[in-house]
Short mmCIF file of C-alpha atoms in Angstrom, two decimals:
data_model
loop_
_atom_site.label_atom_id
_atom_site.label_comp_id
_atom_site.label_asym_id
_atom_site.label_seq_id
_atom_site.Cartn_x
_atom_site.Cartn_y
_atom_site.Cartn_z
CA UNK A 24 -41.96 -58.73 97.01
CA UNK A 25 -43.67 -55.16 97.15
CA UNK A 26 -47.34 -54.99 95.72
CA UNK A 27 -47.81 -52.19 93.80
CA UNK A 28 -50.78 -49.20 93.25
CA UNK A 29 -52.70 -48.27 89.95
CA UNK A 30 -54.74 -45.73 90.77
CA UNK A 31 -57.28 -43.67 87.64
CA UNK A 32 -56.07 -39.53 88.33
CA UNK A 33 -57.96 -37.08 89.89
CA UNK A 34 -56.50 -33.90 87.39
CA UNK A 35 -59.13 -32.62 85.66
CA UNK A 36 -59.96 -34.68 82.32
CA UNK A 37 -56.65 -36.97 82.96
CA UNK A 38 -57.67 -40.49 80.95
CA UNK A 39 -54.04 -41.47 80.61
CA UNK A 40 -53.61 -44.50 82.44
CA UNK A 41 -49.42 -46.68 83.09
CA UNK A 42 -50.55 -50.20 82.25
CA UNK A 43 -53.12 -51.54 79.44
CA UNK A 44 -53.98 -55.44 79.85
CA UNK A 45 -51.78 -56.68 76.88
CA UNK A 46 -48.65 -55.77 78.96
CA UNK A 47 -49.05 -57.82 82.05
CA UNK A 48 -48.96 -61.40 79.87
CA UNK A 49 -45.32 -59.94 79.78
CA UNK A 50 -45.16 -59.55 83.98
CA UNK A 51 -43.13 -62.76 85.99
CA UNK A 52 -46.10 -61.60 89.08
CA UNK A 53 -49.21 -59.76 88.30
CA UNK A 54 -50.35 -60.84 91.36
CA UNK A 55 -48.74 -57.73 92.88
CA UNK A 56 -50.90 -55.72 90.84
CA UNK A 57 -53.50 -53.91 92.31
CA UNK A 58 -55.58 -51.57 89.69
CA UNK A 59 -58.87 -49.46 91.01
CA UNK A 60 -61.41 -50.33 90.16
CA UNK A 61 -63.00 -49.03 86.38
CA UNK A 62 -59.34 -48.88 85.07
CA UNK A 63 -60.05 -50.18 82.31
CA UNK A 64 -63.41 -48.38 81.21
CA UNK A 65 -62.09 -45.77 79.16
CA UNK A 66 -60.82 -47.96 77.04
CA UNK A 67 -63.85 -50.87 76.53
CA UNK A 68 -61.28 -53.04 78.97
CA UNK A 69 -63.89 -54.72 81.48
CA UNK A 70 -62.03 -55.58 85.15
CA UNK A 71 -62.05 -59.15 84.39
CA UNK A 72 -59.74 -58.79 82.13
CA UNK A 73 -57.40 -57.83 84.80
CA UNK A 74 -58.58 -60.52 87.31
CA UNK A 75 -58.28 -63.72 83.99
CA UNK A 76 -54.36 -62.38 83.68
CA UNK A 77 -53.53 -62.86 86.98
CA UNK A 78 -53.72 -59.22 88.40
CA UNK A 79 -56.03 -57.47 91.61
CA UNK A 80 -59.20 -55.23 90.85
CA UNK A 81 -59.58 -52.83 94.25
CA UNK A 82 -60.82 -50.12 95.57
CA UNK A 83 -59.35 -46.97 94.76
CA UNK A 84 -58.36 -46.76 98.61
CA UNK A 85 -56.77 -50.52 98.93
CA UNK A 86 -54.72 -49.40 95.50
CA UNK A 87 -53.31 -46.40 97.40
CA UNK A 88 -51.86 -48.80 100.51
CA UNK A 89 -49.92 -50.74 98.08
CA UNK A 90 -45.73 -50.23 98.85
CA UNK A 91 -45.80 -48.11 95.45
CA UNK A 92 -48.44 -45.90 94.11
CA UNK A 93 -48.34 -45.56 90.25
CA UNK A 94 -50.25 -42.57 88.51
CA UNK A 95 -49.20 -40.95 85.39
CA UNK A 96 -50.06 -37.58 86.81
CA UNK A 97 -48.70 -38.23 90.08
CA UNK A 98 -47.34 -35.03 90.77
CA UNK A 99 -50.67 -33.29 90.56
CA UNK A 100 -53.16 -36.26 92.82
CA UNK A 101 -54.82 -35.11 96.02
CA UNK A 102 -54.45 -37.89 98.09
CA UNK A 103 -50.15 -37.58 98.67
CA UNK A 104 -50.68 -36.15 101.45
CA UNK A 105 -53.14 -39.56 102.66
CA UNK A 106 -50.08 -41.92 101.94
CA UNK A 107 -48.49 -43.82 104.67
CA UNK A 108 -44.50 -42.54 105.96
CA UNK A 109 -41.84 -44.57 103.19
CA UNK A 110 -44.33 -45.49 100.59
CA UNK A 111 -42.92 -45.06 96.96
CA UNK A 112 -44.83 -43.09 94.16
CA UNK A 113 -44.08 -43.55 90.39
CA UNK A 114 -45.14 -41.51 87.59
CA UNK A 115 -44.47 -37.93 86.91
CA UNK A 116 -43.69 -35.91 89.73
CA UNK A 117 -42.23 -32.23 88.67
CA UNK A 118 -41.07 -31.86 92.13
CA UNK A 119 -39.01 -29.13 91.56
CA UNK A 120 -41.29 -26.57 90.14
CA UNK A 121 -43.51 -27.50 93.12
CA UNK A 122 -42.22 -26.79 96.44
CA UNK A 123 -45.46 -27.54 98.32
CA UNK A 124 -45.02 -31.32 96.98
CA UNK A 125 -41.15 -31.32 97.34
CA UNK A 126 -41.94 -30.24 100.64
CA UNK A 127 -45.10 -32.91 100.88
CA UNK A 128 -42.80 -35.60 99.98
CA UNK A 129 -40.31 -34.83 102.47
CA UNK A 130 -42.68 -34.84 106.00
CA UNK A 131 -44.57 -37.82 105.21
CA UNK A 132 -40.89 -39.31 104.33
CA UNK A 133 -41.61 -40.69 100.40
CA UNK A 134 -39.79 -41.55 97.97
CA UNK A 135 -40.01 -40.41 94.80
CA UNK A 136 -38.98 -42.61 91.21
CA UNK A 137 -39.58 -39.65 88.85
CA UNK A 138 -40.81 -40.38 85.21
CA UNK A 139 -39.50 -36.67 83.57
CA UNK A 140 -35.97 -38.45 84.89
CA UNK A 141 -36.21 -41.34 82.89
CA UNK A 142 -33.50 -41.64 80.28
CA UNK A 143 -31.99 -44.61 78.33
CA UNK A 144 -28.69 -44.64 76.81
CA UNK A 145 -29.24 -40.20 76.33
CA UNK A 146 -33.02 -40.56 75.51
CA UNK A 147 -36.14 -40.41 77.83
CA UNK A 148 -38.18 -42.64 78.36
CA UNK A 149 -41.12 -41.37 77.47
CA UNK A 150 -40.17 -39.57 74.27
CA UNK A 151 -42.86 -40.73 72.28
CA UNK A 152 -45.36 -39.24 75.10
CA UNK A 153 -43.18 -35.71 74.88
CA UNK A 154 -44.05 -35.56 70.99
CA UNK A 155 -47.79 -36.13 71.64
CA UNK A 156 -47.74 -33.53 73.82
CA UNK A 157 -46.32 -31.25 71.13
CA UNK A 158 -49.11 -33.01 68.55
CA UNK A 159 -52.14 -32.76 70.93
CA UNK A 160 -51.34 -29.09 71.47
CA UNK A 161 -51.45 -27.46 68.54
CA UNK A 162 -54.56 -29.59 67.47
CA UNK A 163 -56.63 -28.47 70.57
CA UNK A 164 -54.83 -25.04 70.14
CA UNK A 165 -55.64 -24.14 66.26
CA UNK A 166 -59.29 -25.41 66.88
CA UNK A 167 -59.62 -22.21 69.96
CA UNK A 168 -57.58 -20.28 67.64
CA UNK A 169 -60.30 -20.51 65.24
CA UNK A 170 -57.72 -21.34 61.87
CA UNK A 171 -56.11 -23.86 59.88
CA UNK A 172 -52.84 -24.46 60.37
CA UNK A 173 -51.89 -23.71 56.49
CA UNK A 174 -53.06 -19.60 57.65
CA UNK A 175 -50.39 -19.51 60.24
CA UNK A 176 -46.82 -18.83 60.20
CA UNK A 177 -45.56 -20.24 63.34
CA UNK A 178 -42.00 -19.83 65.11
CA UNK A 179 -41.41 -23.03 67.51
CA UNK A 180 -38.75 -22.65 70.27
CA UNK A 181 -36.90 -25.95 70.48
CA UNK A 182 -35.84 -28.90 69.05
CA UNK A 183 -36.66 -31.77 71.26
CA UNK A 184 -39.31 -34.35 71.50
CA UNK A 185 -42.01 -31.76 72.14
CA UNK A 186 -41.03 -29.71 69.65
CA UNK A 187 -40.46 -32.51 66.99
CA UNK A 188 -44.08 -33.60 67.48
CA UNK A 189 -45.89 -29.56 67.21
CA UNK A 190 -43.84 -29.61 63.68
CA UNK A 191 -44.88 -32.78 62.58
CA UNK A 192 -48.75 -31.91 62.93
CA UNK A 193 -47.53 -28.14 61.94
CA UNK A 194 -45.86 -28.90 58.25
CA UNK A 195 -48.58 -31.73 57.99
CA UNK A 196 -51.02 -29.33 57.86
CA UNK A 197 -49.57 -26.73 55.25
CA UNK A 198 -47.91 -24.11 58.29
CA UNK A 199 -44.88 -21.89 57.48
CA UNK A 200 -42.25 -22.95 59.98
CA UNK A 201 -39.25 -20.99 61.36
CA UNK A 202 -37.59 -23.30 64.51
CA UNK A 203 -35.56 -20.81 66.84
CA UNK A 204 -32.92 -23.30 68.89
CA UNK A 205 -32.16 -22.09 72.16
CA UNK A 206 -29.56 -20.18 71.59
CA UNK A 207 -31.35 -17.76 69.09
CA UNK A 208 -34.18 -16.43 72.10
CA UNK A 209 -33.19 -12.99 71.66
CA UNK A 210 -32.86 -13.13 67.73
CA UNK A 211 -36.72 -14.86 68.33
CA UNK A 212 -37.64 -11.51 70.31
CA UNK A 213 -36.42 -9.46 68.12
CA UNK A 214 -38.26 -11.18 65.04
CA UNK A 215 -41.80 -11.80 67.63
CA UNK A 216 -44.27 -9.77 65.52
CA UNK A 217 -43.90 -12.02 62.08
CA UNK A 218 -45.50 -14.33 63.33
CA UNK A 219 -48.96 -15.82 64.22
CA UNK A 220 -48.16 -18.22 66.42
CA UNK A 221 -45.22 -18.72 69.17
CA UNK A 222 -45.29 -22.40 70.38
CA UNK A 223 -42.62 -22.98 73.45
CA UNK A 224 -41.09 -26.46 73.19
CA UNK A 225 -38.28 -25.43 75.59
CA UNK A 226 -37.81 -27.79 78.92
CA UNK A 227 -37.08 -24.68 81.30
CA UNK A 228 -34.31 -24.17 83.03
CA UNK A 229 -35.36 -22.91 86.57
CA UNK A 230 -32.09 -21.70 88.15
CA UNK A 231 -32.99 -19.03 85.80
CA UNK A 232 -34.35 -15.55 86.63
CA UNK A 233 -35.22 -13.92 82.90
CA UNK A 234 -37.92 -15.27 80.53
CA UNK A 235 -37.96 -16.50 76.80
CA UNK A 236 -40.95 -14.02 76.15
CA UNK A 237 -41.31 -10.90 78.39
CA UNK A 238 -44.90 -9.33 78.66
CA UNK A 239 -43.14 -6.25 77.49
CA UNK A 240 -42.51 -9.29 73.79
CA UNK A 241 -46.58 -9.40 73.50
CA UNK A 242 -46.67 -5.79 71.88
CA UNK A 243 -44.52 -6.40 69.49
CA UNK A 244 -46.67 -9.21 68.43
CA UNK A 245 -49.21 -9.42 65.72
CA UNK A 246 -52.85 -8.68 66.32
CA UNK A 247 -54.81 -11.61 67.32
CA UNK A 248 -51.77 -13.54 67.71
CA UNK A 249 -51.39 -17.34 70.07
CA UNK A 250 -48.68 -17.71 72.02
CA UNK A 251 -48.92 -22.16 72.58
CA UNK A 252 -46.96 -22.85 75.80
CA UNK A 253 -46.84 -26.70 75.55
CA UNK A 254 -43.65 -26.66 78.16
CA UNK A 255 -46.48 -25.23 80.36
CA UNK A 256 -43.65 -23.39 83.41
CA UNK A 257 -46.27 -21.21 85.16
CA UNK A 258 -44.20 -17.38 84.70
CA UNK A 259 -40.81 -18.53 83.52
CA UNK A 260 -40.44 -19.38 79.62
CA UNK A 261 -43.29 -16.63 79.29
CA UNK A 262 -43.89 -14.61 81.11
CA UNK A 263 -47.33 -14.28 80.88
CA UNK A 264 -47.98 -17.78 81.31
CA UNK A 265 -50.19 -19.53 83.32
CA UNK A 266 -51.84 -23.33 83.68
CA UNK A 267 -54.77 -23.18 82.10
CA UNK A 268 -57.44 -27.05 81.54
CA UNK A 269 -58.22 -28.59 78.76
CA UNK A 270 -62.09 -27.78 79.66
CA UNK A 271 -60.82 -23.63 79.63
CA UNK A 272 -57.41 -24.03 76.93
CA UNK A 273 -57.04 -20.53 76.36
CA UNK A 274 -57.36 -16.68 77.80
CA UNK A 275 -56.14 -13.21 76.54
CA UNK A 276 -53.14 -11.06 77.56
CA UNK A 277 -52.73 -7.69 75.94
CA UNK A 278 -54.74 -9.08 73.34
CA UNK A 279 -52.44 -12.14 73.01
CA UNK A 280 -54.04 -15.75 73.16
CA UNK A 281 -52.06 -17.84 75.79
CA UNK A 282 -52.65 -21.44 75.32
CA UNK A 283 -51.15 -23.70 78.21
CA UNK A 284 -52.58 -26.69 79.14
CA UNK A 285 -50.17 -29.03 80.98
CA UNK A 286 -51.34 -32.57 79.88
CA UNK A 287 -52.19 -32.19 76.24
CA UNK A 288 -51.29 -35.61 75.49
CA UNK A 289 -54.30 -36.56 78.01
CA UNK A 290 -55.89 -34.77 74.39
CA UNK A 291 -55.17 -38.76 72.92
CA UNK A 292 -55.32 -40.84 76.17
CA UNK A 293 -55.48 -44.22 74.32
CA UNK A 294 -52.38 -43.01 71.73
CA UNK A 295 -50.53 -41.78 74.64
CA UNK A 296 -51.78 -44.47 77.27
CA UNK A 297 -50.46 -47.52 74.79
CA UNK A 298 -46.65 -45.34 74.15
CA UNK A 299 -46.63 -45.43 77.82
CA UNK A 300 -47.07 -48.75 78.68
CA UNK A 301 -45.06 -49.78 75.86
CA UNK A 302 -42.28 -48.39 78.13
CA UNK A 303 -43.64 -48.87 81.70
CA UNK A 304 -44.53 -52.70 82.07
CA UNK A 305 -39.97 -52.89 81.28
CA UNK A 306 -39.77 -51.57 84.72
CA UNK A 307 -42.66 -53.53 87.11
CA UNK A 308 -40.90 -56.45 87.69
CA UNK A 309 -37.85 -54.94 88.98
CA UNK A 310 -39.94 -52.50 91.28
CA UNK A 311 -41.39 -55.52 92.68
CA UNK A 312 -38.08 -57.28 93.29
CA UNK A 313 -36.68 -53.70 95.52
CA UNK A 314 -33.89 -54.31 92.63
CA UNK A 315 -34.56 -50.43 90.91
CA UNK A 316 -30.79 -49.86 92.44
CA UNK A 317 -29.70 -52.47 89.96
CA UNK A 318 -30.85 -50.55 87.01
CA UNK A 319 -29.35 -47.53 85.42
CA UNK A 320 -32.86 -46.15 84.29
CA UNK A 321 -34.76 -46.32 87.60
CA UNK A 322 -31.09 -45.57 90.07
CA UNK A 323 -31.09 -42.17 88.28
CA UNK A 324 -34.75 -41.34 87.91
CA UNK A 325 -35.06 -41.49 92.18
CA UNK A 326 -35.47 -38.14 93.18
CA UNK A 327 -35.94 -38.57 96.84
CA UNK A 328 -35.53 -41.25 98.60
CA UNK A 329 -37.30 -42.17 102.61
CA UNK A 330 -38.02 -38.12 102.95
CA UNK A 331 -34.29 -36.96 101.52
CA UNK A 332 -32.98 -35.01 98.49
CA UNK A 333 -31.08 -36.60 95.45
CA UNK A 334 -31.76 -34.85 93.37
CA UNK A 335 -29.53 -31.62 92.76
CA UNK A 336 -32.14 -29.63 90.82
CA UNK A 337 -34.37 -29.76 93.81
CA UNK A 338 -31.10 -28.96 96.84
CA UNK A 339 -30.30 -26.34 94.19
CA UNK A 340 -34.39 -24.33 94.70
CA UNK A 341 -33.88 -25.39 98.26
CA UNK A 342 -30.68 -23.16 98.70
CA UNK A 343 -32.19 -20.48 96.61
CA UNK A 344 -35.54 -21.05 98.80
CA UNK A 345 -32.94 -20.66 101.85
CA UNK A 346 -30.93 -17.63 100.99
CA UNK A 347 -34.07 -15.53 99.92
CA UNK A 348 -35.89 -16.21 103.37
CA UNK A 349 -32.86 -14.89 104.80
CA UNK A 350 -32.91 -11.82 102.72
CA UNK A 351 -35.85 -11.92 103.90
#
């Protein structure tokens, strides 16, 4: 049987964790779980609570040596370069958007099971976390903006889980909202000057070369407008987007405020961790038993196995890189 190491994320202000103690009670192999010291501290949970349930509390170094390493924002982990060949990483990887990470995973012959690709019956397993991303982004961005939503005319681009979360908060706080679908991108650019706030909640297709909002579109926007780019694909959907942090969430381009924090659920980490744990525990015993190929949710989310790319999106991305380098 495999062991799983649960570590605290090194990412700035990332406070979400993967598994709360109450869900360990539902598992068959708690003795195969190894949690970094202080794993539950931010939740008022002592290490002893994990130990009483049969799990182990170990140093960070020991947790990183386990067969599987679990960290919600694992794609941002600075420790991946130190992992041993053939270990498994389990968390949000986002390898398609990160060329250096993909190369490292291949070089280290790691296996990556990506939370972003976990779907059950067509619905994303972490749909609630995606909603929280939209909710949290609106909450912090409007604090930075200095206005209440009921003072703002808002355009939301997208109709998925993230957009739904953003809509829930904006609607509850009285904003004047218009929602644009994916097929209404040109219409949004035409009407962009009507809005105080633009919320981008579309998951970007990395094969696209164009943008939803170009820099030249900023000149059409209202003075003192804000773009809340919840999707956070730097220089992709919004040409002028660059990733920001919870500590320094905004910047200006041509007089337009930009908010591009890429892990907004961590602002409400207790709510987010509950939603993550509620889903993750279902797959822990399967992973420990090595039966992920028998589970469609897990098997479909293996993007790299032992250094071999399985995800078609990564293969297409690599192909484009190869063609571009040959042309150069």
